[in-house]
Amino acid sequence: MPCGYLNRFLSLALLTLCCALAACSPRQLIVQGVGDALASQGQAQEEDLELAREASAFYLKLSESLLREAPGQLKLAESVAAGFTQYAYAFVAFEAEKLAAQDAKKAHQLDQRARRLYLRAHRHAMTALEQAQPGFAQALAQPDPKRWPRITPAQAGLAYWGSASWGAYIALSKDDPEVVADLPLAVRLAGLAWQVAPDFGDGALASLMGNFEAARAGGSRQQAARYFDQAIAASAGQSAGPYVAKAETLALPDGDRPAFEALLQQALAASAQRRDLSNQVMQQRAQWLLETAADLF
């Protein structure tokens, strides 16, 4: 989650200003340097959820502005795509879910905002991939697998966040057949990342593959379970996300409440072992799902 930036912003801004005034570097080099610093800050861990929420909007706007100046900066593009996706999931879409039963109108408004944020993240990722490989989107849409694009391990993060944000956007657009029709392309994009970096994100990519496997037409629930188990193993059981994903994607549709609750309890235990931001988000979600289980089954 993009945070941890504010505590270094003043020194970073001062350094940039001094370089500019001294004409020590061309403008593009300055933009590149600041972009690198922002990208690294976007990857910093922050366990305080409220602090992350307060810092995220400023960080994302600044990073997005710099990305327009240097669209080929892959790490910054990855950080921006990740930031918008995570912000939408943790602070917008989740709020919509919690409000749905009490205030349907407000929940719908939040869902629409989340959709826009997910689409924004997806476009940033795809623009960067297109910049690195002109014709990327067109090649991705080809029916012949031999004509699909290839990515490098350095681009796996972009492909991951591009597909994750795409899948989330599709999930909130079930009343739009044209958007839903893009699900195979989102799955394909995740598959490109899987080919070169299956362990990406401490199991996050494996978990995404599990979600997609369960959602796609003709998908195998057994294979989806294997993906989730691989995600759990990749994080040594210390990431709450795969447990929550497996509970919602497999146990809930199966009507298996004991398995559902057991997986969520494992998610809570994992979040207690490693208190990073992702686990804090998933801890809140797991707790909420446990509290509302009677309404789900």
PDB file of C-alpha atoms in Angstrom:
ATOM      1  CA  MET A   1       0.000   0.000   0.000  1.00  0.00           C
ATOM      2  CA  PRO A   2       1.428   3.414  -0.941  1.00  0.00           C
ATOM      3  CA  CYS A   3       2.379   5.112   2.306  1.00  0.00           C
ATOM      4  CA  GLY A   4       5.419   5.910   4.383  1.00  0.00           C
ATOM      5  CA  TYR A   5       6.102   8.678   1.877  1.00  0.00           C
ATOM      6  CA  LEU A   6       5.141  11.740   3.877  1.00  0.00           C
ATOM      7  CA  ASN A   7       7.905  11.343   6.419  1.00  0.00           C
ATOM      8  CA  ARG A   8      10.502  11.834   3.674  1.00  0.00           C
ATOM      9  CA  PHE A   9       8.646  14.203   1.391  1.00  0.00           C
ATOM     10  CA  LEU A  10      10.181  17.460   2.615  1.00  0.00           C
ATOM     11  CA  SER A  11      13.775  16.287   2.280  1.00  0.00           C
ATOM     12  CA  LEU A  12      13.043  14.750  -1.104  1.00  0.00           C
ATOM     13  CA  ALA A  13      11.362  17.912  -2.364  1.00  0.00           C
ATOM     14  CA  LEU A  14      14.245  20.060  -1.096  1.00  0.00           C
ATOM     15  CA  LEU A  15      16.806  17.862  -2.806  1.00  0.00           C
ATOM     16  CA  THR A  16      14.872  18.012  -6.064  1.00  0.00           C
ATOM     17  CA  LEU A  17      14.544  21.789  -5.862  1.00  0.00           C
ATOM     18  CA  CYS A  18      18.263  22.240  -5.208  1.00  0.00           C
ATOM     19  CA  CYS A  19      19.147  20.071  -8.187  1.00  0.00           C
ATOM     20  CA  ALA A  20      16.783  22.022 -10.409  1.00  0.00           C
ATOM     21  CA  LEU A  21      18.066  25.427  -9.307  1.00  0.00           C
ATOM     22  CA  ALA A  22      21.652  24.370  -9.712  1.00  0.00           C
ATOM     23  CA  ALA A  23      20.926  22.955 -13.140  1.00  0.00           C
ATOM     24  CA  CYS A  24      22.827  19.847 -12.070  1.00  0.00           C
ATOM     25  CA  SER A  25      20.614  17.544 -14.175  1.00  0.00           C
ATOM     26  CA  PRO A  26      18.237  17.766 -17.098  1.00  0.00           C
ATOM     27  CA  ARG A  27      14.552  17.850 -16.185  1.00  0.00           C
ATOM     28  CA  GLN A  28      14.016  14.252 -17.212  1.00  0.00           C
ATOM     29  CA  LEU A  29      16.778  13.025 -14.918  1.00  0.00           C
ATOM     30  CA  ILE A  30      15.205  14.877 -12.013  1.00  0.00           C
ATOM     31  CA  VAL A  31      11.798  13.389 -12.800  1.00  0.00           C
ATOM     32  CA  GLN A  32      13.402   9.967 -13.071  1.00  0.00           C
ATOM     33  CA  GLY A  33      15.117  10.333  -9.703  1.00  0.00           C
ATOM     34  CA  VAL A  34      12.005  11.526  -7.896  1.00  0.00           C
ATOM     35  CA  GLY A  35       9.987   8.803  -9.598  1.00  0.00           C
ATOM     36  CA  ASP A  36      12.412   6.154  -8.374  1.00  0.00           C
ATOM     37  CA  ALA A  37      12.144   7.529  -4.835  1.00  0.00           C
ATOM     38  CA  LEU A  38       8.351   7.549  -4.970  1.00  0.00           C
ATOM     39  CA  ALA A  39       8.258   4.007  -6.338  1.00  0.00           C
ATOM     40  CA  SER A  40      10.428   2.765  -3.483  1.00  0.00           C
ATOM     41  CA  GLN A  41       8.251   4.584  -0.950  1.00  0.00           C
ATOM     42  CA  GLY A  42       5.162   3.026  -2.494  1.00  0.00           C
ATOM     43  CA  GLN A  43       6.605  -0.387  -1.686  1.00  0.00           C
ATOM     44  CA  ALA A  44       7.322   0.515   1.948  1.00  0.00           C
ATOM     45  CA  GLN A  45       5.386  -1.357   4.603  1.00  0.00           C
ATOM     46  CA  GLU A  46       2.993   0.496   6.900  1.00  0.00           C
ATOM     47  CA  GLU A  47       0.924  -1.293   9.508  1.00  0.00           C
ATOM     48  CA  ASP A  48      -1.223   1.698  10.551  1.00  0.00           C
ATOM     49  CA  LEU A  49      -4.322   1.449   8.358  1.00  0.00           C
ATOM     50  CA  GLU A  50      -5.622   4.949   9.068  1.00  0.00           C
ATOM     51  CA  LEU A  51      -2.236   6.550   8.429  1.00  0.00           C
ATOM     52  CA  ALA A  52      -2.057   4.672   5.140  1.00  0.00           C
ATOM     53  CA  ARG A  53      -5.495   5.905   4.158  1.00  0.00           C
ATOM     54  CA  GLU A  54      -4.656   9.509   4.949  1.00  0.00           C
ATOM     55  CA  ALA A  55      -1.333   9.404   3.089  1.00  0.00           C
ATOM     56  CA  SER A  56      -2.473   7.453   0.045  1.00  0.00           C
ATOM     57  CA  ALA A  57      -4.436  10.103  -1.826  1.00  0.00           C
ATOM     58  CA  PHE A  58      -1.577  12.614  -1.782  1.00  0.00           C
ATOM     59  CA  TYR A  59       0.988   9.970  -2.701  1.00  0.00           C
ATOM     60  CA  LEU A  60      -1.109   8.670  -5.591  1.00  0.00           C
ATOM     61  CA  LYS A  61      -1.788  12.088  -7.100  1.00  0.00           C
ATOM     62  CA  LEU A  62       1.873  13.088  -6.917  1.00  0.00           C
ATOM     63  CA  SER A  63       3.064   9.768  -8.320  1.00  0.00           C
ATOM     64  CA  GLU A  64       0.504   9.852 -11.109  1.00  0.00           C
ATOM     65  CA  SER A  65       1.632  13.352 -12.105  1.00  0.00           C
ATOM     66  CA  LEU A  66       5.254  12.226 -12.285  1.00  0.00           C
ATOM     67  CA  LEU A  67       4.277   9.134 -14.243  1.00  0.00           C
ATOM     68  CA  ARG A  68       2.792  11.352 -16.942  1.00  0.00           C
ATOM     69  CA  GLU A  69       6.219  12.963 -17.251  1.00  0.00           C
ATOM     70  CA  ALA A  70       7.987   9.591 -17.471  1.00  0.00           C
ATOM     71  CA  PRO A  71       5.479   7.011 -18.776  1.00  0.00           C
ATOM     72  CA  GLY A  72       8.207   4.459 -19.420  1.00  0.00           C
ATOM     73  CA  GLN A  73       9.283   4.264 -15.772  1.00  0.00           C
ATOM     74  CA  LEU A  74       8.143   0.717 -15.050  1.00  0.00           C
ATOM     75  CA  LYS A  75       8.641   0.659 -11.279  1.00  0.00           C
ATOM     76  CA  LEU A  76       6.748   3.905 -10.802  1.00  0.00           C
ATOM     77  CA  ALA A  77       3.950   2.680 -13.083  1.00  0.00           C
ATOM     78  CA  GLU A  78       3.769  -0.545 -11.087  1.00  0.00           C
ATOM     79  CA  SER A  79       3.625   1.404  -7.830  1.00  0.00           C
ATOM     80  CA  VAL A  80       0.840   3.667  -9.117  1.00  0.00           C
ATOM     81  CA  ALA A  81      -1.208   0.754 -10.470  1.00  0.00           C
ATOM     82  CA  ALA A  82      -0.736  -1.081  -7.178  1.00  0.00           C
ATOM     83  CA  GLY A  83      -1.659   1.991  -5.164  1.00  0.00           C
ATOM     84  CA  PHE A  84      -4.926   2.687  -6.955  1.00  0.00           C
ATOM     85  CA  THR A  85      -5.919  -0.987  -6.841  1.00  0.00           C
ATOM     86  CA  GLN A  86      -5.187  -1.345  -3.140  1.00  0.00           C
ATOM     87  CA  TYR A  87      -6.831   1.964  -2.255  1.00  0.00           C
ATOM     88  CA  ALA A  88      -9.987   0.988  -4.136  1.00  0.00           C
ATOM     89  CA  TYR A  89     -10.119  -2.441  -2.502  1.00  0.00           C
ATOM     90  CA  ALA A  90      -9.269  -1.506   1.078  1.00  0.00           C
ATOM     91  CA  PHE A  91     -10.936   1.880   1.447  1.00  0.00           C
ATOM     92  CA  VAL A  92     -13.742   2.088  -1.113  1.00  0.00           C
ATOM     93  CA  ALA A  93     -15.105  -1.272  -2.251  1.00  0.00           C
ATOM     94  CA  PHE A  94     -14.943  -2.765   1.251  1.00  0.00           C
ATOM     95  CA  GLU A  95     -16.844   0.203   2.669  1.00  0.00           C
ATOM     96  CA  ALA A  96     -19.487  -0.333  -0.018  1.00  0.00           C
ATOM     97  CA  GLU A  97     -19.911  -3.964   1.024  1.00  0.00           C
ATOM     98  CA  LYS A  98     -20.317  -3.044   4.672  1.00  0.00           C
ATOM     99  CA  LEU A  99     -22.891  -0.358   3.840  1.00  0.00           C
ATOM    100  CA  ALA A 100     -24.929  -2.400   1.355  1.00  0.00           C
ATOM    101  CA  ALA A 101     -27.522  -3.612   3.859  1.00  0.00           C
ATOM    102  CA  GLN A 102     -28.022  -0.212   5.550  1.00  0.00           C
ATOM    103  CA  ASP A 103     -27.610   2.326   2.749  1.00  0.00           C
ATOM    104  CA  ALA A 104     -27.899   0.861  -0.747  1.00  0.00           C
ATOM    105  CA  LYS A 105     -27.593   4.256  -2.451  1.00  0.00           C
ATOM    106  CA  LYS A 106     -24.335   5.150  -0.705  1.00  0.00           C
ATOM    107  CA  ALA A 107     -22.990   1.649  -1.306  1.00  0.00           C
ATOM    108  CA  HIS A 108     -23.737   1.996  -5.019  1.00  0.00           C
ATOM    109  CA  GLN A 109     -21.920   5.333  -5.141  1.00  0.00           C
ATOM    110  CA  LEU A 110     -18.875   3.796  -3.495  1.00  0.00           C
ATOM    111  CA  ASP A 111     -18.982   0.847  -5.890  1.00  0.00           C
ATOM    112  CA  GLN A 112     -18.988   3.228  -8.831  1.00  0.00           C
ATOM    113  CA  ARG A 113     -16.005   5.072  -7.383  1.00  0.00           C
ATOM    114  CA  ALA A 114     -14.172   1.794  -6.831  1.00  0.00           C
ATOM    115  CA  ARG A 115     -14.847   0.837 -10.450  1.00  0.00           C
ATOM    116  CA  ARG A 116     -13.292   4.089 -11.654  1.00  0.00           C
ATOM    117  CA  LEU A 117     -10.243   3.618  -9.439  1.00  0.00           C
ATOM    118  CA  TYR A 118      -9.744   0.030 -10.593  1.00  0.00           C
ATOM    119  CA  LEU A 119     -10.016   1.113 -14.209  1.00  0.00           C
ATOM    120  CA  ARG A 120      -7.520   3.903 -13.570  1.00  0.00           C
ATOM    121  CA  ALA A 121      -5.058   1.392 -12.105  1.00  0.00           C
ATOM    122  CA  HIS A 122      -5.552  -0.953 -15.039  1.00  0.00           C
ATOM    123  CA  ARG A 123      -4.938   1.788 -17.581  1.00  0.00           C
ATOM    124  CA  HIS A 124      -1.708   2.837 -15.896  1.00  0.00           C
ATOM    125  CA  ALA A 125      -0.414  -0.732 -15.971  1.00  0.00           C
ATOM    126  CA  MET A 126      -1.442  -1.315 -19.569  1.00  0.00           C
ATOM    127  CA  THR A 127       0.009   2.024 -20.713  1.00  0.00           C
ATOM    128  CA  ALA A 128       3.372   1.075 -19.208  1.00  0.00           C
ATOM    129  CA  LEU A 129       3.286  -2.385 -20.797  1.00  0.00           C
ATOM    130  CA  GLU A 130       2.358  -0.822 -24.123  1.00  0.00           C
ATOM    131  CA  GLN A 131       5.197   1.668 -23.744  1.00  0.00           C
ATOM    132  CA  ALA A 132       7.644  -1.175 -23.158  1.00  0.00           C
ATOM    133  CA  GLN A 133       6.204  -3.323 -25.932  1.00  0.00           C
ATOM    134  CA  PRO A 134       4.196  -1.439 -28.597  1.00  0.00           C
ATOM    135  CA  GLY A 135       1.184  -3.462 -29.695  1.00  0.00           C
ATOM    136  CA  PHE A 136       0.951  -5.272 -26.338  1.00  0.00           C
ATOM    137  CA  ALA A 137      -2.824  -4.892 -25.924  1.00  0.00           C
ATOM    138  CA  GLN A 138      -3.518  -5.914 -29.510  1.00  0.00           C
ATOM    139  CA  ALA A 139      -1.322  -9.004 -29.155  1.00  0.00           C
ATOM    140  CA  LEU A 140      -3.006  -9.911 -25.855  1.00  0.00           C
ATOM    141  CA  ALA A 141      -6.380  -9.971 -27.617  1.00  0.00           C
ATOM    142  CA  GLN A 142      -5.236 -12.391 -30.331  1.00  0.00           C
ATOM    143  CA  PRO A 143      -6.984 -15.792 -30.244  1.00  0.00           C
ATOM    144  CA  ASP A 144      -3.798 -17.627 -31.203  1.00  0.00           C
ATOM    145  CA  PRO A 145      -1.599 -18.202 -28.109  1.00  0.00           C
ATOM    146  CA  LYS A 146       1.478 -18.076 -30.318  1.00  0.00           C
ATOM    147  CA  ARG A 147       0.736 -14.413 -30.993  1.00  0.00           C
ATOM    148  CA  TRP A 148       0.266 -13.426 -27.362  1.00  0.00           C
ATOM    149  CA  PRO A 149       2.850 -11.011 -25.981  1.00  0.00           C
ATOM    150  CA  ARG A 150       5.614 -12.084 -23.649  1.00  0.00           C
ATOM    151  CA  ILE A 151       6.780 -10.211 -20.590  1.00  0.00           C
ATOM    152  CA  THR A 152      10.012 -10.139 -18.642  1.00  0.00           C
ATOM    153  CA  PRO A 153      10.296 -10.867 -14.907  1.00  0.00           C
ATOM    154  CA  ALA A 154      10.765  -7.116 -14.391  1.00  0.00           C
ATOM    155  CA  GLN A 155       7.304  -6.556 -15.919  1.00  0.00           C
ATOM    156  CA  ALA A 156       5.558  -9.236 -13.840  1.00  0.00           C
ATOM    157  CA  GLY A 157       4.392  -6.680 -11.281  1.00  0.00           C
ATOM    158  CA  LEU A 158       2.772  -4.555 -13.956  1.00  0.00           C
ATOM    159  CA  ALA A 159       1.019  -7.603 -15.398  1.00  0.00           C
ATOM    160  CA  TYR A 160      -0.123  -8.655 -11.932  1.00  0.00           C
ATOM    161  CA  TRP A 161      -1.598  -5.288 -10.984  1.00  0.00           C
ATOM    162  CA  GLY A 162      -3.006  -4.795 -14.474  1.00  0.00           C
ATOM    163  CA  SER A 163      -4.860  -8.111 -14.247  1.00  0.00           C
ATOM    164  CA  ALA A 164      -5.853  -7.739 -10.570  1.00  0.00           C
ATOM    165  CA  SER A 165      -7.381  -4.299 -11.144  1.00  0.00           C
ATOM    166  CA  TRP A 166      -9.023  -5.553 -14.346  1.00  0.00           C
ATOM    167  CA  GLY A 167     -10.582  -8.501 -12.544  1.00  0.00           C
ATOM    168  CA  ALA A 168     -11.849  -6.275  -9.736  1.00  0.00           C
ATOM    169  CA  TYR A 169     -13.310  -3.830 -12.266  1.00  0.00           C
ATOM    170  CA  ILE A 170     -15.084  -6.691 -14.033  1.00  0.00           C
ATOM    171  CA  ALA A 171     -16.426  -8.049 -10.737  1.00  0.00           C
ATOM    172  CA  LEU A 172     -18.121  -4.682 -10.095  1.00  0.00           C
ATOM    173  CA  SER A 173     -19.465  -4.481 -13.668  1.00  0.00           C
ATOM    174  CA  LYS A 174     -21.605  -7.606 -13.879  1.00  0.00           C
ATOM    175  CA  ASP A 175     -24.441  -5.615 -15.469  1.00  0.00           C
ATOM    176  CA  ASP A 176     -22.189  -4.629 -18.389  1.00  0.00           C
ATOM    177  CA  PRO A 177     -21.723  -7.582 -20.790  1.00  0.00           C
ATOM    178  CA  GLU A 178     -18.995  -5.801 -22.764  1.00  0.00           C
ATOM    179  CA  VAL A 179     -16.866  -5.398 -19.646  1.00  0.00           C
ATOM    180  CA  VAL A 180     -17.524  -8.951 -18.435  1.00  0.00           C
ATOM    181  CA  ALA A 181     -16.490 -10.254 -21.851  1.00  0.00           C
ATOM    182  CA  ASP A 182     -12.944  -9.080 -21.084  1.00  0.00           C
ATOM    183  CA  LEU A 183     -12.490 -11.601 -18.251  1.00  0.00           C
ATOM    184  CA  PRO A 184     -10.524 -14.053 -20.444  1.00  0.00           C
ATOM    185  CA  LEU A 185      -8.077 -11.252 -21.286  1.00  0.00           C
ATOM    186  CA  ALA A 186      -7.586 -10.419 -17.610  1.00  0.00           C
ATOM    187  CA  VAL A 187      -6.944 -14.111 -16.921  1.00  0.00           C
ATOM    188  CA  ARG A 188      -4.528 -14.204 -19.859  1.00  0.00           C
ATOM    189  CA  LEU A 189      -2.607 -11.205 -18.528  1.00  0.00           C
ATOM    190  CA  ALA A 190      -2.243 -12.871 -15.123  1.00  0.00           C
ATOM    191  CA  GLY A 191      -1.066 -15.995 -16.911  1.00  0.00           C
ATOM    192  CA  LEU A 192       1.740 -14.039 -18.576  1.00  0.00           C
ATOM    193  CA  ALA A 193       3.002 -13.008 -15.136  1.00  0.00           C
ATOM    194  CA  TRP A 194       2.615 -16.574 -13.886  1.00  0.00           C
ATOM    195  CA  GLN A 195       4.883 -17.863 -16.646  1.00  0.00           C
ATOM    196  CA  VAL A 196       7.824 -15.722 -15.545  1.00  0.00           C
ATOM    197  CA  ALA A 197       7.259 -15.079 -11.815  1.00  0.00           C
ATOM    198  CA  PRO A 198       4.848 -17.584 -10.199  1.00  0.00           C
ATOM    199  CA  ASP A 199       5.991 -16.603  -6.694  1.00  0.00           C
ATOM    200  CA  PHE A 200       5.382 -12.890  -7.266  1.00  0.00           C
ATOM    201  CA  GLY A 201       4.050 -10.945  -4.312  1.00  0.00           C
ATOM    202  CA  ASP A 202       4.622 -13.522  -1.601  1.00  0.00           C
ATOM    203  CA  GLY A 203       1.858 -15.676  -3.089  1.00  0.00           C
ATOM    204  CA  ALA A 204      -0.367 -12.797  -4.261  1.00  0.00           C
ATOM    205  CA  LEU A 205      -0.168 -13.891  -7.898  1.00  0.00           C
ATOM    206  CA  ALA A 206      -0.996 -17.508  -7.007  1.00  0.00           C
ATOM    207  CA  SER A 207      -4.023 -16.276  -5.058  1.00  0.00           C
ATOM    208  CA  LEU A 208      -5.138 -14.168  -8.027  1.00  0.00           C
ATOM    209  CA  MET A 209      -4.774 -17.209 -10.280  1.00  0.00           C
ATOM    210  CA  GLY A 210      -7.022 -19.103  -7.873  1.00  0.00           C
ATOM    211  CA  ASN A 211      -9.670 -16.399  -8.030  1.00  0.00           C
ATOM    212  CA  PHE A 212      -9.554 -16.331 -11.810  1.00  0.00           C
ATOM    213  CA  GLU A 213      -9.621 -20.131 -12.095  1.00  0.00           C
ATOM    214  CA  ALA A 214     -12.797 -20.267 -10.030  1.00  0.00           C
ATOM    215  CA  ALA A 215     -14.399 -17.384 -11.931  1.00  0.00           C
ATOM    216  CA  ARG A 216     -13.626 -18.263 -15.534  1.00  0.00           C
ATOM    217  CA  ALA A 217     -15.922 -20.381 -17.678  1.00  0.00           C
ATOM    218  CA  GLY A 218     -14.814 -23.996 -17.470  1.00  0.00           C
ATOM    219  CA  GLY A 219     -12.489 -23.335 -14.559  1.00  0.00           C
ATOM    220  CA  SER A 220     -11.520 -26.110 -12.168  1.00  0.00           C
ATOM    221  CA  ARG A 221     -12.312 -25.666  -8.498  1.00  0.00           C
ATOM    222  CA  GLN A 222      -9.664 -28.261  -7.678  1.00  0.00           C
ATOM    223  CA  GLN A 223      -7.061 -26.246  -9.568  1.00  0.00           C
ATOM    224  CA  ALA A 224      -8.266 -23.073  -7.858  1.00  0.00           C
ATOM    225  CA  ALA A 225      -7.743 -24.767  -4.485  1.00  0.00           C
ATOM    226  CA  ARG A 226      -4.226 -25.751  -5.530  1.00  0.00           C
ATOM    227  CA  TYR A 227      -3.465 -22.152  -6.452  1.00  0.00           C
ATOM    228  CA  PHE A 228      -4.671 -20.933  -3.056  1.00  0.00           C
ATOM    229  CA  ASP A 229      -2.649 -23.592  -1.275  1.00  0.00           C
ATOM    230  CA  GLN A 230       0.406 -22.565  -3.286  1.00  0.00           C
ATOM    231  CA  ALA A 231      -0.188 -18.949  -2.251  1.00  0.00           C
ATOM    232  CA  ILE A 232      -0.376 -19.986   1.402  1.00  0.00           C
ATOM    233  CA  ALA A 233       2.842 -21.963   1.075  1.00  0.00           C
ATOM    234  CA  ALA A 234       4.639 -19.107  -0.699  1.00  0.00           C
ATOM    235  CA  SER A 235       4.054 -16.849   2.299  1.00  0.00           C
ATOM    236  CA  ALA A 236       4.813 -19.618   4.810  1.00  0.00           C
ATOM    237  CA  GLY A 237       1.268 -19.183   6.102  1.00  0.00           C
ATOM    238  CA  GLN A 238       1.928 -15.592   7.167  1.00  0.00           C
ATOM    239  CA  SER A 239      -0.249 -13.864   4.575  1.00  0.00           C
ATOM    240  CA  ALA A 240      -3.946 -13.555   5.434  1.00  0.00           C
ATOM    241  CA  GLY A 241      -5.044 -12.845   1.858  1.00  0.00           C
ATOM    242  CA  PRO A 242      -4.999 -16.392   0.454  1.00  0.00           C
ATOM    243  CA  TYR A 243      -7.012 -17.726   3.395  1.00  0.00           C
ATOM    244  CA  VAL A 244      -9.677 -15.048   2.919  1.00  0.00           C
ATOM    245  CA  ALA A 245      -9.707 -15.589  -0.846  1.00  0.00           C
ATOM    246  CA  LYS A 246     -10.091 -19.348  -0.469  1.00  0.00           C
ATOM    247  CA  ALA A 247     -12.906 -18.869   2.046  1.00  0.00           C
ATOM    248  CA  GLU A 248     -14.863 -16.465  -0.176  1.00  0.00           C
ATOM    249  CA  THR A 249     -14.102 -18.130  -3.503  1.00  0.00           C
ATOM    250  CA  LEU A 250     -14.529 -21.801  -2.599  1.00  0.00           C
ATOM    251  CA  ALA A 251     -16.024 -22.419   0.857  1.00  0.00           C
ATOM    252  CA  LEU A 252     -18.763 -19.767   0.620  1.00  0.00           C
ATOM    253  CA  PRO A 253     -20.191 -20.852  -2.767  1.00  0.00           C
ATOM    254  CA  ASP A 254     -20.054 -24.475  -1.582  1.00  0.00           C
ATOM    255  CA  GLY A 255     -22.132 -23.572   1.452  1.00  0.00           C
ATOM    256  CA  ASP A 256     -19.434 -25.019   3.696  1.00  0.00           C
ATOM    257  CA  ARG A 257     -19.647 -22.792   6.751  1.00  0.00           C
ATOM    258  CA  PRO A 258     -17.205 -24.795   8.935  1.00  0.00           C
ATOM    259  CA  ALA A 259     -14.495 -24.561   6.256  1.00  0.00           C
ATOM    260  CA  PHE A 260     -15.362 -20.892   5.670  1.00  0.00           C
ATOM    261  CA  GLU A 261     -14.953 -19.997   9.329  1.00  0.00           C
ATOM    262  CA  ALA A 262     -11.843 -22.157   9.772  1.00  0.00           C
ATOM    263  CA  LEU A 263     -10.110 -20.397   6.872  1.00  0.00           C
ATOM    264  CA  LEU A 264     -11.021 -16.984   8.253  1.00  0.00           C
ATOM    265  CA  GLN A 265      -9.657 -17.937  11.668  1.00  0.00           C
ATOM    266  CA  GLN A 266      -6.422 -18.945   9.923  1.00  0.00           C
ATOM    267  CA  ALA A 267      -6.413 -15.532   8.235  1.00  0.00           C
ATOM    268  CA  LEU A 268      -6.686 -13.837  11.624  1.00  0.00           C
ATOM    269  CA  ALA A 269      -3.821 -15.944  12.968  1.00  0.00           C
ATOM    270  CA  ALA A 270      -1.666 -15.080   9.951  1.00  0.00           C
ATOM    271  CA  SER A 271      -2.356 -11.359  10.332  1.00  0.00           C
ATOM    272  CA  ALA A 272      -1.266 -11.558  13.964  1.00  0.00           C
ATOM    273  CA  GLN A 273       2.067 -13.093  12.941  1.00  0.00           C
ATOM    274  CA  ARG A 274       2.957 -10.412  10.428  1.00  0.00           C
ATOM    275  CA  ARG A 275       1.379  -7.006  10.940  1.00  0.00           C
ATOM    276  CA  ASP A 276       1.944  -5.420   7.560  1.00  0.00           C
ATOM    277  CA  LEU A 277      -0.691  -3.314   5.811  1.00  0.00           C
ATOM    278  CA  SER A 278      -2.023  -6.080   3.580  1.00  0.00           C
ATOM    279  CA  ASN A 279      -2.577  -8.298   6.587  1.00  0.00           C
ATOM    280  CA  GLN A 280      -4.277  -5.490   8.484  1.00  0.00           C
ATOM    281  CA  VAL A 281      -6.725  -5.015   5.612  1.00  0.00           C
ATOM    282  CA  MET A 282      -7.403  -8.731   5.434  1.00  0.00           C
ATOM    283  CA  GLN A 283      -7.725  -8.986   9.197  1.00  0.00           C
ATOM    284  CA  GLN A 284     -10.556  -6.461   9.113  1.00  0.00           C
ATOM    285  CA  ARG A 285     -12.215  -8.280   6.226  1.00  0.00           C
ATOM    286  CA  ALA A 286     -11.898 -11.692   7.871  1.00  0.00           C
ATOM    287  CA  GLN A 287     -13.372 -10.352  11.116  1.00  0.00           C
ATOM    288  CA  TRP A 288     -16.280  -8.743   9.268  1.00  0.00           C
ATOM    289  CA  LEU A 289     -16.978 -11.935   7.308  1.00  0.00           C
ATOM    290  CA  LEU A 290     -17.012 -13.944  10.525  1.00  0.00           C
ATOM    291  CA  GLU A 291     -19.425 -11.481  12.123  1.00  0.00           C
ATOM    292  CA  THR A 292     -21.783 -11.620   9.141  1.00  0.00           C
ATOM    293  CA  ALA A 293     -21.476 -15.369   8.459  1.00  0.00           C
ATOM    294  CA  ALA A 294     -25.040 -16.020   9.610  1.00  0.00           C
ATOM    295  CA  ASP A 295     -26.290 -13.730   6.823  1.00  0.00           C
ATOM    296  CA  LEU A 296     -24.103 -15.421   4.217  1.00  0.00           C
ATOM    297  CA  PHE A 297     -25.214 -19.019   4.831  1.00  0.00           C
TER     298      PHE A 297
END
